[in-house]
Short mmCIF file of C-alpha atoms in Angstrom, two decimals:
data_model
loop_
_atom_site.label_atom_id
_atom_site.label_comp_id
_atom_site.label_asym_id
_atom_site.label_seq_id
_atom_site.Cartn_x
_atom_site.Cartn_y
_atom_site.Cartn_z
CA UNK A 331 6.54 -16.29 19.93
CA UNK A 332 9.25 -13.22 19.58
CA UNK A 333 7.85 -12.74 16.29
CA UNK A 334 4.04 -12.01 17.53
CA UNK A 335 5.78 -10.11 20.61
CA UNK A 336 7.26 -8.00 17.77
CA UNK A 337 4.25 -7.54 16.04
CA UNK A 338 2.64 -5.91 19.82
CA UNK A 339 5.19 -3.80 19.94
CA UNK A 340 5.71 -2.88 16.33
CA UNK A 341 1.48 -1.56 16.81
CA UNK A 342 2.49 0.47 19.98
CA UNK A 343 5.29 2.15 18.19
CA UNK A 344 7.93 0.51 20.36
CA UNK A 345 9.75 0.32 16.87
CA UNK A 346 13.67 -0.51 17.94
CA UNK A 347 12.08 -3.00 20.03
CA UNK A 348 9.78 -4.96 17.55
CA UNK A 349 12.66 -4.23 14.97
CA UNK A 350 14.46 -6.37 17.62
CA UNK A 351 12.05 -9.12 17.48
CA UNK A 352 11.58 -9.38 14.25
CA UNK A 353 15.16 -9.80 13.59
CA UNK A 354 15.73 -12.74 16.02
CA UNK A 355 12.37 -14.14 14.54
CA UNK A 356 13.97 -14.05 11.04
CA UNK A 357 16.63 -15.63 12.40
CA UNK A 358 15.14 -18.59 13.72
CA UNK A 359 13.10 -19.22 11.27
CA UNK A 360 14.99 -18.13 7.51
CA UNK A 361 11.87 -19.86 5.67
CA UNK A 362 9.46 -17.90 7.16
CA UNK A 363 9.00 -14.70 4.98
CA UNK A 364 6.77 -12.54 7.48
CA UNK A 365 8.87 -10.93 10.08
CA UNK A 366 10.95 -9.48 7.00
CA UNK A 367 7.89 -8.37 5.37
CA UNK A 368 6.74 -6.61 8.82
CA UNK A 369 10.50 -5.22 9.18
CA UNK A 370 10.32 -3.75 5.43
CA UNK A 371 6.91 -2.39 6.12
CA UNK A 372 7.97 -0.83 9.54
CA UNK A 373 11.00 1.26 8.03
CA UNK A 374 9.11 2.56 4.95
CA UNK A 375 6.51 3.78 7.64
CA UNK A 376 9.41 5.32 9.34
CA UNK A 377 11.18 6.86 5.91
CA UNK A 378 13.86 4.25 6.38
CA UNK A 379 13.47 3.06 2.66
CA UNK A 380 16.99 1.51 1.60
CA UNK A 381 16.71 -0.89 4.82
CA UNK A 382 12.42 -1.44 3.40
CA UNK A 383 14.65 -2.52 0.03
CA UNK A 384 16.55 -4.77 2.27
CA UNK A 385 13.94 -6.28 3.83
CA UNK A 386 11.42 -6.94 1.24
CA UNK A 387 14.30 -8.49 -0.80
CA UNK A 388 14.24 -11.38 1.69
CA UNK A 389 10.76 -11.63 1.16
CA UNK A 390 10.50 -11.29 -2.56
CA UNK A 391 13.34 -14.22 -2.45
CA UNK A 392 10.93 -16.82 -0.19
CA UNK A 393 7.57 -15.53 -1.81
CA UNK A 394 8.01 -14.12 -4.98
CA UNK A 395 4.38 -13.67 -5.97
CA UNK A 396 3.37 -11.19 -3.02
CA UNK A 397 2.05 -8.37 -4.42
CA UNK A 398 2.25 -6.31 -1.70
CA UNK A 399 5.69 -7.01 -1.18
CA UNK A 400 6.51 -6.32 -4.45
CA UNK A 401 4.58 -2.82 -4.37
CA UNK A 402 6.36 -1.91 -1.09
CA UNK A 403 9.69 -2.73 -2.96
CA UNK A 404 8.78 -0.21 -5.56
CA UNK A 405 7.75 2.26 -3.55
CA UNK A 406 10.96 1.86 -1.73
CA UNK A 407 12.77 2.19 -4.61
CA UNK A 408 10.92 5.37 -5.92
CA UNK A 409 11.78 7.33 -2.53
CA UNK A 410 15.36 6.60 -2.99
CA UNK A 411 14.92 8.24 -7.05
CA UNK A 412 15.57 4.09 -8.20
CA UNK A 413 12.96 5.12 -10.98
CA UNK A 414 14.22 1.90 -13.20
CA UNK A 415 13.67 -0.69 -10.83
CA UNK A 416 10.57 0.87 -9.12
CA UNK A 417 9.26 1.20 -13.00
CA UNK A 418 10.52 -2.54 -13.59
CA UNK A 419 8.47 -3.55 -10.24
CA UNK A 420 5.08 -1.74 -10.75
CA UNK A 421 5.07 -3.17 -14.58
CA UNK A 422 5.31 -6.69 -12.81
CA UNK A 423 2.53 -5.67 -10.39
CA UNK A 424 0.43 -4.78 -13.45
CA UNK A 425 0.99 -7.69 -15.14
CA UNK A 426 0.23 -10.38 -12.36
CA UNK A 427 -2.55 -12.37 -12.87
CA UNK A 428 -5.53 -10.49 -11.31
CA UNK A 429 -6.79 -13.21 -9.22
CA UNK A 430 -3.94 -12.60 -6.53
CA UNK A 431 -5.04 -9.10 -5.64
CA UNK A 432 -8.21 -10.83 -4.24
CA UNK A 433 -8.47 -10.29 -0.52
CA UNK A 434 -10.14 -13.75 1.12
CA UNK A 435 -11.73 -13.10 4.60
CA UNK A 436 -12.05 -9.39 4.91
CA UNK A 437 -14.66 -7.60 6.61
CA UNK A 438 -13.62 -4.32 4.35
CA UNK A 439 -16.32 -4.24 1.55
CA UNK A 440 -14.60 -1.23 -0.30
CA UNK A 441 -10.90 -1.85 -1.23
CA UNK A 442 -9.28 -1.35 -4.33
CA UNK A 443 -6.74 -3.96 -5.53
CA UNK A 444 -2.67 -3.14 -5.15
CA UNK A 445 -2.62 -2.88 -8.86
CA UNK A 446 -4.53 0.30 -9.18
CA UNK A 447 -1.85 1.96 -6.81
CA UNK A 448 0.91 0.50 -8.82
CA UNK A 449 -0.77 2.38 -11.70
CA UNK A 450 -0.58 5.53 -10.09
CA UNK A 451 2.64 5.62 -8.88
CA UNK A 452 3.80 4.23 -12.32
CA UNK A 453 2.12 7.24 -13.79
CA UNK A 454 4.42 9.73 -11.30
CA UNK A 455 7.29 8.29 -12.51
CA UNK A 456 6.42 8.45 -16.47
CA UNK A 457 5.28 12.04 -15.50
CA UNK A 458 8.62 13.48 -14.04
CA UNK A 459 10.56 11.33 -16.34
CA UNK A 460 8.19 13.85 -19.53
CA UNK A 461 6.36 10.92 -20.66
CA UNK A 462 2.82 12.84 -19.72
CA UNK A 463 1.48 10.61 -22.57
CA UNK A 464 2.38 7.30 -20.96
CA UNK A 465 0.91 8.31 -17.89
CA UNK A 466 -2.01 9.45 -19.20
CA UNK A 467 -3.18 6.40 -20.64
CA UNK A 468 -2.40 4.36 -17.72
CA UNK A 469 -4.61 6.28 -15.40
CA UNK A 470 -7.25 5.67 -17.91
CA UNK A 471 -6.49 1.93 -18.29
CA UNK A 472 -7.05 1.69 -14.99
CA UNK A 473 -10.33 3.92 -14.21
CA UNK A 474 -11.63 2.10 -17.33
CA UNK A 475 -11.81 -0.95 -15.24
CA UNK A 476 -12.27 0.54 -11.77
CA UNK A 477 -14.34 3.46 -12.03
CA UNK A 478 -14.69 4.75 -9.17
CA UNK A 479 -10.61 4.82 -7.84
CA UNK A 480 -10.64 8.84 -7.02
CA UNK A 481 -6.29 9.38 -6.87
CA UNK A 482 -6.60 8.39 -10.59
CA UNK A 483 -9.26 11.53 -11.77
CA UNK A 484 -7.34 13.65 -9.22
CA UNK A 485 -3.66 12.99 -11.21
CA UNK A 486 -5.29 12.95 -14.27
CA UNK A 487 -6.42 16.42 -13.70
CA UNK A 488 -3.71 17.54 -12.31
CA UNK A 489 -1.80 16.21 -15.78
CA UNK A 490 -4.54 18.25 -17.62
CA UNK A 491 -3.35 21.61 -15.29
CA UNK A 492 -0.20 21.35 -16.15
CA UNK A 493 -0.59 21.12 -19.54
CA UNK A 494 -3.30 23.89 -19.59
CA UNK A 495 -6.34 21.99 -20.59
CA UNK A 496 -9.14 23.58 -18.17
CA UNK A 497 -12.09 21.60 -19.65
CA UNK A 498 -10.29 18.62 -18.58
CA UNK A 499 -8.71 19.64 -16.01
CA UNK A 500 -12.22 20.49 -14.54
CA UNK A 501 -14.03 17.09 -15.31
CA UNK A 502 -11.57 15.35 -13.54
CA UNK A 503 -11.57 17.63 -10.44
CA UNK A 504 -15.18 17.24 -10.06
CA UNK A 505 -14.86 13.43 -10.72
CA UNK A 506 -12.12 13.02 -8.01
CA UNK A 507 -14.62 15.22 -5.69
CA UNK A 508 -17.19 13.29 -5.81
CA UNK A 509 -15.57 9.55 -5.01
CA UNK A 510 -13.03 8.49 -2.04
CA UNK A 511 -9.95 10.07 -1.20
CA UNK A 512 -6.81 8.29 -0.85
CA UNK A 513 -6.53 5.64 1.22
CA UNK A 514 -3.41 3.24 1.30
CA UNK A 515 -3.75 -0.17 -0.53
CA UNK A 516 -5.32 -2.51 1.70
CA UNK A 517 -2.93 -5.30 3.77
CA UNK A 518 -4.33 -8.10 5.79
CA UNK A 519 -1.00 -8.31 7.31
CA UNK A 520 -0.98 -5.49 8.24
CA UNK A 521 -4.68 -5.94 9.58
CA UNK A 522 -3.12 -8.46 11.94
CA UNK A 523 -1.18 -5.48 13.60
CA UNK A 524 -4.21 -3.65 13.79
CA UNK A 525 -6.23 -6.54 15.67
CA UNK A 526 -3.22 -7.13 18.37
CA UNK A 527 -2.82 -3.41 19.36
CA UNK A 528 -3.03 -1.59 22.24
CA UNK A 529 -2.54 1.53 21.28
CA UNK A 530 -5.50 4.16 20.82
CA UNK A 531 -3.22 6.24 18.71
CA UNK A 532 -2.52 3.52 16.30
CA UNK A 533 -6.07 2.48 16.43
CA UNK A 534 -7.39 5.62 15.93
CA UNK A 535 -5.23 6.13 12.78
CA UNK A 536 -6.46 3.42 11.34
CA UNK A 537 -10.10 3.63 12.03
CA UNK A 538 -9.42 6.92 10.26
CA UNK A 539 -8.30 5.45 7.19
CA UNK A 540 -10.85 2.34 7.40
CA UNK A 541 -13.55 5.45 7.86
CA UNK A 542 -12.03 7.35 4.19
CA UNK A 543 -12.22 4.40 2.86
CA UNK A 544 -16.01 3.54 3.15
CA UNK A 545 -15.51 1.00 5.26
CA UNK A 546 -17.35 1.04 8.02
CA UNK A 547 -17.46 -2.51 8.71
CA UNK A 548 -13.70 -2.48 9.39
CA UNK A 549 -13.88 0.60 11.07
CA UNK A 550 -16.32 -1.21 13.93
CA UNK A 551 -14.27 -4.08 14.17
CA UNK A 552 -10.92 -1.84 14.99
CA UNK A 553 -13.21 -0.14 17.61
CA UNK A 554 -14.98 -3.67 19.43
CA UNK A 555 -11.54 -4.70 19.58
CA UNK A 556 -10.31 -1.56 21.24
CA UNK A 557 -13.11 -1.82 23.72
CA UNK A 558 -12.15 -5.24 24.82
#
């Protein structure tokens, strides 16, 4: 399958080439989402985010209730300073009902769902756009819920900084200190690239992030299937 050939090279970081594959996948198969959602993911990896727009709009189009698409399309849209849409998107993430941020058959026991990273980035946006208040209450929407997700205390004090609260801005420093750093959001497509590759550098990476994480689990999977 060109597609899965892609996917080989796309984990080696043989990127024109899996960009390659992926294309002539797409095109053989227009119903089948995935080698558009791989393409999108590959160029915002690479900084390439108006062709990332392009690519998870063909996705969005065949499977519009990916959240991970649709977070990738925001995030696309916030590098290229498309604060509207990217707000528009991560609302939509926030809104979706919770049970689709469930990961089924994952050996990670630590993850946070795709909506708490929608919440941060939402909170960037309503910070350099002066609504400090907005994103204030987000952050603590979300920590209400999930307690322990560290980039919210860390942006939360870093709000407080700004606006010269020290007693604040010191609580949530030592909160963020204490739990996980950040990590990205967690993508069992992704995964897949992870269990076909070759390469030790692309392994390594993401042992790395498995590892900050907690995830130790994952992180000795990556590395059994390295040894093999």
């Amino acid at each position: 399958n060109v597609g899965r050939f892609g996917m080989v090279l796309n984990s080696a970081a043989f990127y024109d080439q899996a960009s390659r594959c992926y294309v002539l996948a797409a095109g053989k198969d227009p119903k089948d989402w995935t080698w558009n959602y791989y393409l999108g993911y590959m160029a915002l990896e690479l900084g390439n985010s108006r062709e990332a727009v392009k690519s998870f709009r063909h996705v969005l189009e065949k499977n519009p209730s990916s959240p991970m698409a649709l977070y990738y399309s925001a995030v696309a849209h916030q590098n290229l300073n498309s604060n509207d849409t990217a707000e528009k998107e991560f609302i939509r993430i926030l809104k979706t009902d919770q049970t689709k941020f469930v990961i089924p058959h994952t050996t990670r026991i630590y993850y946070f769902p795709v909506n708490c990273y929608a919440a941060l980035q939402l909170s960037r946006i309503y910070l350099n756009s002066g609504r400090s208040s907005e994103a204030v209450k987000i952050l603590k929407t979300i920590i209400g819920t999930y307690l322990s997700f560290g980039p919210a205390y860390r942006q939360l004090s870093d709000i407080y900084s700004q606006q010269g609260d020290s007693v604040s801005t010191r609580y949530y420093s030592e909160r963020a200190n204490d739990l996980t750093i950040y990590s990205p959001p967690a993508d069992t497509l992704v995964d897949k690239l992870t269990l076909m590759s070759r390469s030790p550098a692309w392994m390594m990476k993401q042992v790395d992030i498995a590892i900050r994480g907690a995830n130790s689990k994952w992180a000795v999977e990556i590395m059994n299937h390295g040894f093999k």
